Amino acid sequence: MATADPGIVLLNSEGQFRQDIGRVGQGPFEYQGPLVLRFNNERLAVWDRGNRKLITFDQDGQALQEWTGISRNFSNFALQGDTLFGYHGGGLRENYIAAYARQDRGNASIQLGQASGAHFPLSLLDGSSPIAYDATQQQLLYASPAEPIMHVYNTDTGATSTVDINDNAFNTDAVQDYQRLEDINSDILGASEQAFKSSRFSSIHAVGGGVTLAVLQHGVLEYERSFSEAVEDQTGGGTLDVGDVVTNTRRLHVHLLDANGEQDACQSLSLSEEAFETDDPILGPTDRGFLTLRTQTNEAGDIDYVLTEYYVPDTY
């Protein structure tokens, strides 16, 4: 678990502290800003946005390997052996997936994902970088946040295919005025604000055996004040004050796909205002559904970490 310090800690099943993982710094196997954590083949993989590198640790917290020399930051990643697939967020690149071999020191060997249109404003938001690796099928799964389409790249053969997600609620009209990079560059706050009112493909989770969870967000999240107004009144680098939430119809559609890309189940979840303020990260699937994680401040002013399990039904 990445903490706000920044640091990484290991907790037991009761939520009790066991040990620290790694340490803050700029040296070998040290991190400045751990952003994304993934478990892969009994390894913990950490993307450090502060030093722009990937670090892996074993289950006891001992450092194993590093991927260094990468010039661009990732908003998400997937790991296949010694190949790192990075998802370039921020919305301002034509190809949003790049593959890096550890020995190649940051030189991308493969470019995937053609960005256009609504991809640009939607990828400005956290939690809009859907990517996963299914080791049982040797497939990289990824998507643009702007389309209900999952792309499949076979890492063994190089073959590509797509899976359409049947979700009639998907609508990106809210960002139609920000479909060009020049529109975003001239009004990045407006683009970000409109993105909160749009559907987006949020995340992908490979359960194994070809079974996948595809998570799409819908609805509107709107505050009392616009982002531009809040920035104008911001002083001394303080917290951006956008006021209270006035509209929150945001919900998740969690689609369960089988090995053939057929939709076995879908659940619609309406999350709380607090959940969407922290934009609950999906931690991954369980036997019955999936886990989310959010933080909240308790009465003593300390941070509590709240794990929630959502159940995915067998049928629509």
C-alpha angles and dihedrals in degrees: 000000000000113000133202094254085067102258144115121239133183117225130190125234089275092057093252122143116260106167148324118263116219122324142259117267146088099263131096112312091002124121138207102189118010103200108165128026124193134178111221126171092338090312128115110224118197127191108210109202091184094063096021096234142112120238127190126204132186123238090273093055097255115146115247114170144352135211106207139166095056110147099196130060125238130220091197140355146192126212128216112178106295093346120097118201108201125197109214108213128186095082099247103104130082094218113043100183123064130173121218126189112213094234093051095072099228101323108136113231097186133029119199138168122053110225122207143140116359092008090082101059095035094053089059088077125083113249094036101107107093112190137136140159122229105203093186091062098029089235134140110213120200142150144187113247088232100066137047089231127113117208120213122204118186105217092199100051102017090234117149133204140159136231119208113219109218101225116139092186093068109117130157099179090119091072098040091115091057102055095118127066092232090057091054094044091054094048112016093157092054091048092051092048093051090047088065087062096052137082115251140180100247111182148343126216123190109214093184135256090059094300114134139184113217113192120200126182126214139174137046133298111190132170134204093255132039120246090246092055092048092050092050090055096041113115133191096359091294128154116300106250111208094159127230127337110264099177127028117165093141117140140164126237108203111197120196111208126191127219090276094053092254117143110245097176145351130200126192114212127191106205126202126261089252091052093055093045087062093033095227110243113224106234096194146276128311130192090274106028134311143303130240128195130206136163128231134179115240127212092272091057094250125130119254121195114218120202117195127186118209120199120225111209125227094242140025 
